[in-house]
Amino acid sequence: MIEIIKLNKSYGSLAVLKELDLIIEHGKITYLVGPNGSGKTTLIKSILGLIKKYDGNIKIDGTQINGDCEYRNEIGYMPQSPSFPENLTVKNIFDMVKDLRNTAKNLDEELISKFNLEKEMSKRLKNLSGGTLQKVNASLAFLFNPKILIIDEPTAGLDPVASGILKDKILKENQNGKTILFTSHIISELEDLAQNIAFILEGKLWFNGTLENLINLTGEKNLERSVASVMLGKVV
Ligand code: ADP
């Protein structure tokens, strides 16, 4: 379980997260939604320890994370735009992260084979198509069998086959007990994954509950329309 307790984060005079309380339940898939600029990336970076200066608390399985880095081994992160060293080959990047983690145990290489990345191994990252780069990005996030997965725009740039493979993998790992937090603006494509919706508006948690509850609250027919109606201020 990830507990966010009264999280406040400002950049200069801009208050981005304001007394944000959120519980991301263990073993569930939580869909983090909110308009551009509402603070989703700032929240994710705080959970990952990429942002350290904030007020409030973040606890993972009861342990406060600030200043500690051990817990990060338990988190797989798939960033929206990974910044890989572009002269490395695909094989180099997999070898490099395995070396950094210093473990060859319990590796999950299923996505590498499902995405057929073996045949891309000798190519340099700078020469890959956007979709293939995204496949590498996804495969790295799942590689060390983390207990928690944080995924930013999972299907962006992927073709429908690859997107289906990744969605199936997310569901499979969730069935294996993993906690998954993802965010995306491609709502219609991903709403079937969402067991829980955390809706952030202007740096505050506006809603945390099931898809059915959100649809009931907004009176709309699906998640995409519900989210749009909240963003348009039709629901208060
Ligand atoms: P979201 O991911 O929901 O689009 P972000 O967390 O990226 O929102 O951004 C929230 C607000 O914080 C935006 O107004 C953004 O411009 C601002 N912001 C994000 N990162 C920085 C930064 N490093 N310095 C200054 N302002 C930032």
mmCIF file of C-alpha atoms and ligand atoms in Angstrom:
data_model
loop_
_atom_site.group_PDB
_atom_site.id
_atom_site.type_symbol
_atom_site.label_atom_id
_atom_site.label_comp_id
_atom_site.label_asym_id
_atom_site.label_seq_id
_atom_site.Cartn_x
_atom_site.Cartn_y
_atom_site.Cartn_z
ATOM 1 C CA MET A 1 0.000 0.000 0.000
ATOM 2 C CA ILE A 2 1.206 3.497 -0.805
ATOM 3 C CA GLU A 3 -0.009 6.193 1.598
ATOM 4 C CA ILE A 4 0.264 9.817 0.609
ATOM 5 C CA ILE A 5 -0.395 11.972 3.629
ATOM 6 C CA LYS A 6 -0.941 15.724 3.430
ATOM 7 C CA LEU A 7 1.522 16.150 0.582
ATOM 8 C CA ASN A 8 2.398 19.735 -0.296
ATOM 9 C CA LYS A 9 4.798 20.614 -3.069
ATOM 10 C CA SER A 10 5.529 24.033 -4.502
ATOM 11 C CA TYR A 11 7.798 25.280 -7.232
ATOM 12 C CA GLY A 12 8.664 28.794 -6.094
ATOM 13 C CA SER A 13 5.365 30.541 -5.524
ATOM 14 C CA LEU A 14 3.414 27.905 -7.517
ATOM 15 C CA ALA A 15 1.660 25.471 -5.168
ATOM 16 C CA VAL A 16 1.323 22.256 -7.185
ATOM 17 C CA LEU A 17 0.253 19.646 -4.610
ATOM 18 C CA LYS A 18 -1.988 20.915 -1.829
ATOM 19 C CA GLU A 19 -2.596 18.766 1.260
ATOM 20 C CA LEU A 20 -2.953 15.766 -1.029
ATOM 21 C CA ASP A 21 -4.134 12.625 0.747
ATOM 22 C CA LEU A 22 -4.311 9.404 -1.232
ATOM 23 C CA ILE A 23 -4.168 5.703 -0.488
ATOM 24 C CA ILE A 24 -3.075 3.473 -3.348
ATOM 25 C CA GLU A 25 -4.266 0.060 -2.339
ATOM 26 C CA HIS A 26 -2.078 -2.997 -2.389
ATOM 27 C CA GLY A 27 -2.736 -5.412 -5.244
ATOM 28 C CA LYS A 28 -4.967 -3.065 -7.189
ATOM 29 C CA ILE A 29 -4.654 -1.206 -10.468
ATOM 30 C CA THR A 30 -5.157 2.487 -9.818
ATOM 31 C CA TYR A 31 -5.725 4.893 -12.678
ATOM 32 C CA LEU A 32 -4.446 8.376 -11.835
ATOM 33 C CA VAL A 33 -6.394 10.942 -13.834
ATOM 34 C CA GLY A 34 -6.496 14.715 -13.948
ATOM 35 C CA PRO A 35 -6.059 17.578 -16.393
ATOM 36 C CA ASN A 36 -2.677 18.752 -17.634
ATOM 37 C CA GLY A 37 -0.842 20.574 -14.896
ATOM 38 C CA SER A 38 -2.916 19.091 -12.050
ATOM 39 C CA GLY A 39 0.171 17.581 -10.408
ATOM 40 C CA LYS A 40 0.157 13.912 -11.501
ATOM 41 C CA THR A 41 3.809 13.832 -12.593
ATOM 42 C CA THR A 42 4.867 15.724 -9.487
ATOM 43 C CA LEU A 43 3.073 13.112 -7.359
ATOM 44 C CA ILE A 44 4.658 10.212 -9.256
ATOM 45 C CA LYS A 45 8.117 11.767 -8.965
ATOM 46 C CA SER A 46 7.603 12.232 -5.239
ATOM 47 C CA ILE A 47 6.674 8.556 -4.814
ATOM 48 C CA LEU A 48 9.740 7.561 -6.832
ATOM 49 C CA GLY A 49 12.009 9.741 -4.688
ATOM 50 C CA LEU A 50 12.940 11.892 -7.695
ATOM 51 C CA ILE A 51 11.482 14.824 -5.773
ATOM 52 C CA LYS A 52 12.636 14.909 -2.176
ATOM 53 C CA LYS A 53 11.675 18.377 -1.004
ATOM 54 C CA TYR A 54 8.046 18.396 -0.017
ATOM 55 C CA ASP A 55 5.916 18.692 3.074
ATOM 56 C CA GLY A 56 3.897 15.717 4.194
ATOM 57 C CA ASN A 57 4.564 12.006 4.223
ATOM 58 C CA ILE A 58 4.748 9.163 1.761
ATOM 59 C CA LYS A 59 4.725 5.653 3.182
ATOM 60 C CA ILE A 60 5.166 2.413 1.301
ATOM 61 C CA ASP A 61 3.952 -0.641 3.212
ATOM 62 C CA GLY A 62 4.077 1.441 6.383
ATOM 63 C CA THR A 63 7.615 2.780 5.950
ATOM 64 C CA GLN A 64 8.215 6.459 5.375
ATOM 65 C CA ILE A 65 10.270 6.760 2.203
ATOM 66 C CA ASN A 66 11.896 10.155 2.430
ATOM 67 C CA GLY A 67 15.670 9.888 2.402
ATOM 68 C CA ASP A 68 15.623 6.125 1.941
ATOM 69 C CA CYS A 69 16.419 4.506 -1.400
ATOM 70 C CA GLU A 70 16.148 0.775 -0.672
ATOM 71 C CA TYR A 71 12.441 0.789 -1.391
ATOM 72 C CA ARG A 72 13.039 1.872 -4.975
ATOM 73 C CA ASN A 73 14.169 -1.659 -5.824
ATOM 74 C CA GLU A 74 10.550 -2.631 -5.239
ATOM 75 C CA ILE A 75 9.252 -0.178 -7.852
ATOM 76 C CA GLY A 76 9.303 -0.569 -11.610
ATOM 77 C CA TYR A 77 8.891 2.741 -13.406
ATOM 78 C CA MET A 78 7.928 3.255 -17.001
ATOM 79 C CA PRO A 79 8.422 6.963 -17.742
ATOM 80 C CA GLN A 80 6.535 8.716 -20.498
ATOM 81 C CA SER A 81 9.724 9.813 -22.269
ATOM 82 C CA PRO A 82 12.715 7.776 -21.164
ATOM 83 C CA SER A 83 16.070 9.438 -21.619
ATOM 84 C CA PHE A 84 18.274 6.533 -22.616
ATOM 85 C CA PRO A 85 21.905 7.112 -23.645
ATOM 86 C CA GLU A 86 21.205 7.014 -27.356
ATOM 87 C CA ASN A 87 24.472 5.515 -28.557
ATOM 88 C CA LEU A 88 23.904 2.332 -26.566
ATOM 89 C CA THR A 89 22.406 -0.691 -28.247
ATOM 90 C CA VAL A 90 19.249 -2.337 -26.914
ATOM 91 C CA LYS A 91 21.414 -5.168 -25.541
ATOM 92 C CA ASN A 92 23.725 -2.634 -23.844
ATOM 93 C CA ILE A 93 20.841 -1.010 -21.983
ATOM 94 C CA PHE A 94 19.472 -4.323 -20.692
ATOM 95 C CA ASP A 95 22.983 -5.427 -19.657
ATOM 96 C CA MET A 96 23.626 -2.066 -18.018
ATOM 97 C CA VAL A 97 20.519 -2.079 -15.825
ATOM 98 C CA LYS A 98 21.134 -5.703 -14.838
ATOM 99 C CA ASP A 99 24.691 -4.749 -13.835
ATOM 100 C CA LEU A 100 23.440 -1.749 -11.864
ATOM 101 C CA ARG A 101 20.945 -3.891 -9.986
ATOM 102 C CA ASN A 102 23.592 -6.550 -9.620
ATOM 103 C CA THR A 103 21.069 -9.331 -9.922
ATOM 104 C CA ALA A 104 20.246 -11.913 -12.520
ATOM 105 C CA LYS A 105 17.741 -13.580 -10.207
ATOM 106 C CA ASN A 106 14.018 -13.645 -10.709
ATOM 107 C CA LEU A 107 14.152 -11.657 -13.936
ATOM 108 C CA ASP A 108 10.926 -11.249 -15.859
ATOM 109 C CA GLU A 109 11.845 -11.205 -19.545
ATOM 110 C CA GLU A 110 8.388 -12.056 -20.842
ATOM 111 C CA LEU A 111 7.842 -8.687 -22.515
ATOM 112 C CA ILE A 112 11.212 -8.894 -24.296
ATOM 113 C CA SER A 113 10.089 -12.051 -26.032
ATOM 114 C CA LYS A 114 6.439 -11.038 -26.499
ATOM 115 C CA PHE A 115 7.573 -7.791 -28.132
ATOM 116 C CA ASN A 116 10.122 -9.700 -30.218
ATOM 117 C CA LEU A 117 12.924 -7.478 -28.979
ATOM 118 C CA GLU A 118 15.590 -10.165 -29.483
ATOM 119 C CA LYS A 119 15.884 -9.108 -33.105
ATOM 120 C CA GLU A 120 16.415 -5.457 -32.102
ATOM 121 C CA MET A 121 19.225 -6.164 -29.614
ATOM 122 C CA SER A 122 22.104 -5.001 -31.813
ATOM 123 C CA LYS A 123 20.440 -1.720 -32.847
ATOM 124 C CA ARG A 124 21.377 1.580 -31.270
ATOM 125 C CA LEU A 125 18.645 3.224 -29.236
ATOM 126 C CA LYS A 126 18.846 6.377 -31.348
ATOM 127 C CA ASN A 127 17.899 4.358 -34.429
ATOM 128 C CA LEU A 128 14.793 2.722 -32.960
ATOM 129 C CA SER A 129 11.275 3.759 -33.923
ATOM 130 C CA GLY A 130 9.242 5.452 -31.179
ATOM 131 C CA GLY A 131 7.135 2.320 -30.716
ATOM 132 C CA THR A 132 10.156 0.030 -30.342
ATOM 133 C CA LEU A 133 11.700 2.424 -27.849
ATOM 134 C CA GLN A 134 8.476 2.264 -25.879
ATOM 135 C CA LYS A 135 8.664 -1.555 -25.939
ATOM 136 C CA VAL A 136 12.187 -1.372 -24.479
ATOM 137 C CA ASN A 137 10.908 1.099 -21.889
ATOM 138 C CA ALA A 138 8.064 -1.231 -20.864
ATOM 139 C CA SER A 139 10.294 -4.322 -20.783
ATOM 140 C CA LEU A 140 12.737 -2.556 -18.451
ATOM 141 C CA ALA A 141 9.945 -1.540 -16.063
ATOM 142 C CA PHE A 142 8.833 -5.160 -15.591
ATOM 143 C CA LEU A 143 12.321 -6.726 -15.726
ATOM 144 C CA PHE A 144 13.082 -6.987 -12.011
ATOM 145 C CA ASN A 145 9.682 -8.287 -10.963
ATOM 146 C CA PRO A 146 8.898 -5.243 -8.804
ATOM 147 C CA LYS A 147 6.058 -5.344 -6.264
ATOM 148 C CA ILE A 148 4.869 -1.937 -7.451
ATOM 149 C CA LEU A 149 4.657 -0.676 -11.025
ATOM 150 C CA ILE A 150 4.273 2.987 -11.902
ATOM 151 C CA ILE A 151 3.456 3.478 -15.532
ATOM 152 C CA ASP A 152 3.149 6.822 -17.301
ATOM 153 C CA GLU A 153 1.189 6.717 -20.595
ATOM 154 C CA PRO A 154 1.692 2.962 -21.119
ATOM 155 C CA THR A 155 0.298 2.618 -24.607
ATOM 156 C CA ALA A 156 1.496 5.914 -26.132
ATOM 157 C CA GLY A 157 3.244 5.175 -29.420
ATOM 158 C CA LEU A 158 2.433 1.456 -29.385
ATOM 159 C CA ASP A 159 0.568 -0.234 -32.218
ATOM 160 C CA PRO A 160 -2.650 -2.079 -31.277
ATOM 161 C CA VAL A 161 -0.906 -5.477 -31.040
ATOM 162 C CA ALA A 162 1.848 -4.162 -28.765
ATOM 163 C CA SER A 163 -0.665 -2.177 -26.754
ATOM 164 C CA GLY A 164 -2.710 -5.359 -26.190
ATOM 165 C CA ILE A 165 0.415 -7.256 -25.108
ATOM 166 C CA LEU A 166 1.242 -4.576 -22.550
ATOM 167 C CA LYS A 167 -2.309 -4.392 -21.215
ATOM 168 C CA ASP A 168 -2.410 -8.199 -20.841
ATOM 169 C CA LYS A 169 0.905 -8.043 -18.994
ATOM 170 C CA ILE A 170 -0.387 -5.366 -16.619
ATOM 171 C CA LEU A 171 -3.451 -7.511 -15.864
ATOM 172 C CA LYS A 172 -1.361 -10.647 -15.425
ATOM 173 C CA GLU A 173 1.040 -8.994 -13.001
ATOM 174 C CA ASN A 174 -1.864 -7.534 -11.090
ATOM 175 C CA GLN A 175 -3.316 -11.040 -10.779
ATOM 176 C CA ASN A 176 0.108 -12.040 -9.412
ATOM 177 C CA GLY A 177 -0.481 -9.508 -6.619
ATOM 178 C CA LYS A 178 1.336 -6.444 -7.921
ATOM 179 C CA THR A 179 0.239 -2.926 -7.137
ATOM 180 C CA ILE A 180 -0.026 -0.834 -10.263
ATOM 181 C CA LEU A 181 -0.425 2.900 -10.671
ATOM 182 C CA PHE A 182 -0.786 4.293 -14.149
ATOM 183 C CA THR A 183 -1.696 7.545 -15.774
ATOM 184 C CA SER A 184 -2.786 8.280 -19.331
ATOM 185 C CA HIS A 185 -4.885 10.620 -21.397
ATOM 186 C CA ILE A 186 -5.911 7.769 -23.711
ATOM 187 C CA ILE A 187 -8.852 7.017 -21.465
ATOM 188 C CA SER A 188 -11.110 4.887 -23.654
ATOM 189 C CA GLU A 189 -8.249 2.508 -24.413
ATOM 190 C CA LEU A 190 -7.358 1.927 -20.783
ATOM 191 C CA GLU A 191 -10.511 2.220 -18.715
ATOM 192 C CA ASP A 192 -11.003 -1.551 -18.611
ATOM 193 C CA LEU A 193 -7.776 -1.831 -16.598
ATOM 194 C CA ALA A 194 -8.850 0.594 -13.888
ATOM 195 C CA GLN A 195 -9.974 -1.053 -10.662
ATOM 196 C CA ASN A 196 -9.721 2.238 -8.879
ATOM 197 C CA ILE A 197 -9.714 5.827 -10.101
ATOM 198 C CA ALA A 198 -7.769 8.557 -8.302
ATOM 199 C CA PHE A 199 -8.801 11.916 -9.721
ATOM 200 C CA ILE A 200 -6.570 14.907 -9.042
ATOM 201 C CA LEU A 201 -7.746 18.449 -9.626
ATOM 202 C CA GLU A 202 -5.526 21.448 -8.960
ATOM 203 C CA GLY A 203 -3.179 19.481 -6.742
ATOM 204 C CA LYS A 204 -5.887 17.964 -4.547
ATOM 205 C CA LEU A 205 -7.541 14.577 -4.535
ATOM 206 C CA TRP A 206 -11.002 15.178 -5.935
ATOM 207 C CA PHE A 207 -12.213 11.583 -6.103
ATOM 208 C CA ASN A 208 -10.923 8.135 -5.158
ATOM 209 C CA GLY A 209 -13.136 5.172 -5.926
ATOM 210 C CA THR A 210 -14.442 2.802 -8.531
ATOM 211 C CA LEU A 211 -15.323 3.539 -12.119
ATOM 212 C CA GLU A 212 -18.973 2.804 -11.353
ATOM 213 C CA ASN A 213 -18.978 5.331 -8.521
ATOM 214 C CA LEU A 214 -17.456 8.012 -10.731
ATOM 215 C CA ILE A 215 -19.926 7.334 -13.520
ATOM 216 C CA ASN A 216 -22.806 7.490 -11.045
ATOM 217 C CA LEU A 217 -21.480 10.745 -9.648
ATOM 218 C CA THR A 218 -21.186 12.406 -13.036
ATOM 219 C CA GLY A 219 -24.207 10.814 -14.707
ATOM 220 C CA GLU A 220 -22.102 10.158 -17.804
ATOM 221 C CA LYS A 221 -21.928 6.934 -19.770
ATOM 222 C CA ASN A 222 -18.233 6.106 -19.572
ATOM 223 C CA LEU A 223 -14.964 7.126 -17.944
ATOM 224 C CA GLU A 224 -13.835 9.411 -20.746
ATOM 225 C CA ARG A 225 -17.029 11.462 -20.587
ATOM 226 C CA SER A 226 -17.002 11.437 -16.785
ATOM 227 C CA VAL A 227 -13.461 12.790 -16.685
ATOM 228 C CA ALA A 228 -14.267 15.439 -19.289
ATOM 229 C CA SER A 229 -17.353 16.569 -17.412
ATOM 230 C CA VAL A 230 -15.370 16.963 -14.172
ATOM 231 C CA MET A 231 -12.635 18.878 -15.996
ATOM 232 C CA LEU A 232 -15.232 21.158 -17.553
ATOM 233 C CA GLY A 233 -16.542 21.931 -14.075
ATOM 234 C CA LYS A 234 -19.929 20.334 -14.705
ATOM 235 C CA VAL A 235 -19.649 18.338 -11.479
ATOM 236 C CA VAL A 236 -18.890 20.091 -8.202
HETATM 237 P P1 ADP B 1 0.575 16.871 -14.750
HETATM 238 O O1 ADP B 1 1.515 15.697 -14.743
HETATM 239 O O2 ADP B 1 -0.725 16.597 -14.055
HETATM 240 O O3 ADP B 1 0.373 17.438 -16.125
HETATM 241 P P2 ADP B 1 2.766 18.265 -13.426
HETATM 242 O O4 ADP B 1 2.977 17.617 -12.108
HETATM 243 O O5 ADP B 1 3.711 17.921 -14.539
HETATM 244 O O6 ADP B 1 1.240 18.039 -13.882
HETATM 245 O O7 ADP B 1 2.830 19.839 -13.265
HETATM 246 C C1 ADP B 1 2.040 20.549 -12.327
HETATM 247 C C2 ADP B 1 2.451 22.015 -12.357
HETATM 248 O O8 ADP B 1 3.772 22.140 -11.868
HETATM 249 C C3 ADP B 1 2.453 22.631 -13.749
HETATM 250 O O9 ADP B 1 1.964 23.969 -13.641
HETATM 251 C C4 ADP B 1 3.904 22.628 -14.125
HETATM 252 O O10 ADP B 1 4.211 23.659 -15.036
HETATM 253 C C5 ADP B 1 4.584 22.832 -12.796
HETATM 254 N N1 ADP B 1 5.925 22.224 -12.730
HETATM 255 C C6 ADP B 1 6.209 20.914 -12.885
HETATM 256 N N2 ADP B 1 7.528 20.697 -12.729
HETATM 257 C C7 ADP B 1 8.093 21.900 -12.486
HETATM 258 C C8 ADP B 1 9.434 22.357 -12.229
HETATM 259 N N3 ADP B 1 10.467 21.496 -12.183
HETATM 260 N N4 ADP B 1 9.622 23.665 -12.004
HETATM 261 C C9 ADP B 1 8.585 24.535 -12.022
HETATM 262 N N5 ADP B 1 7.301 24.192 -12.250
HETATM 263 C C10 ADP B 1 7.059 22.894 -12.474
#
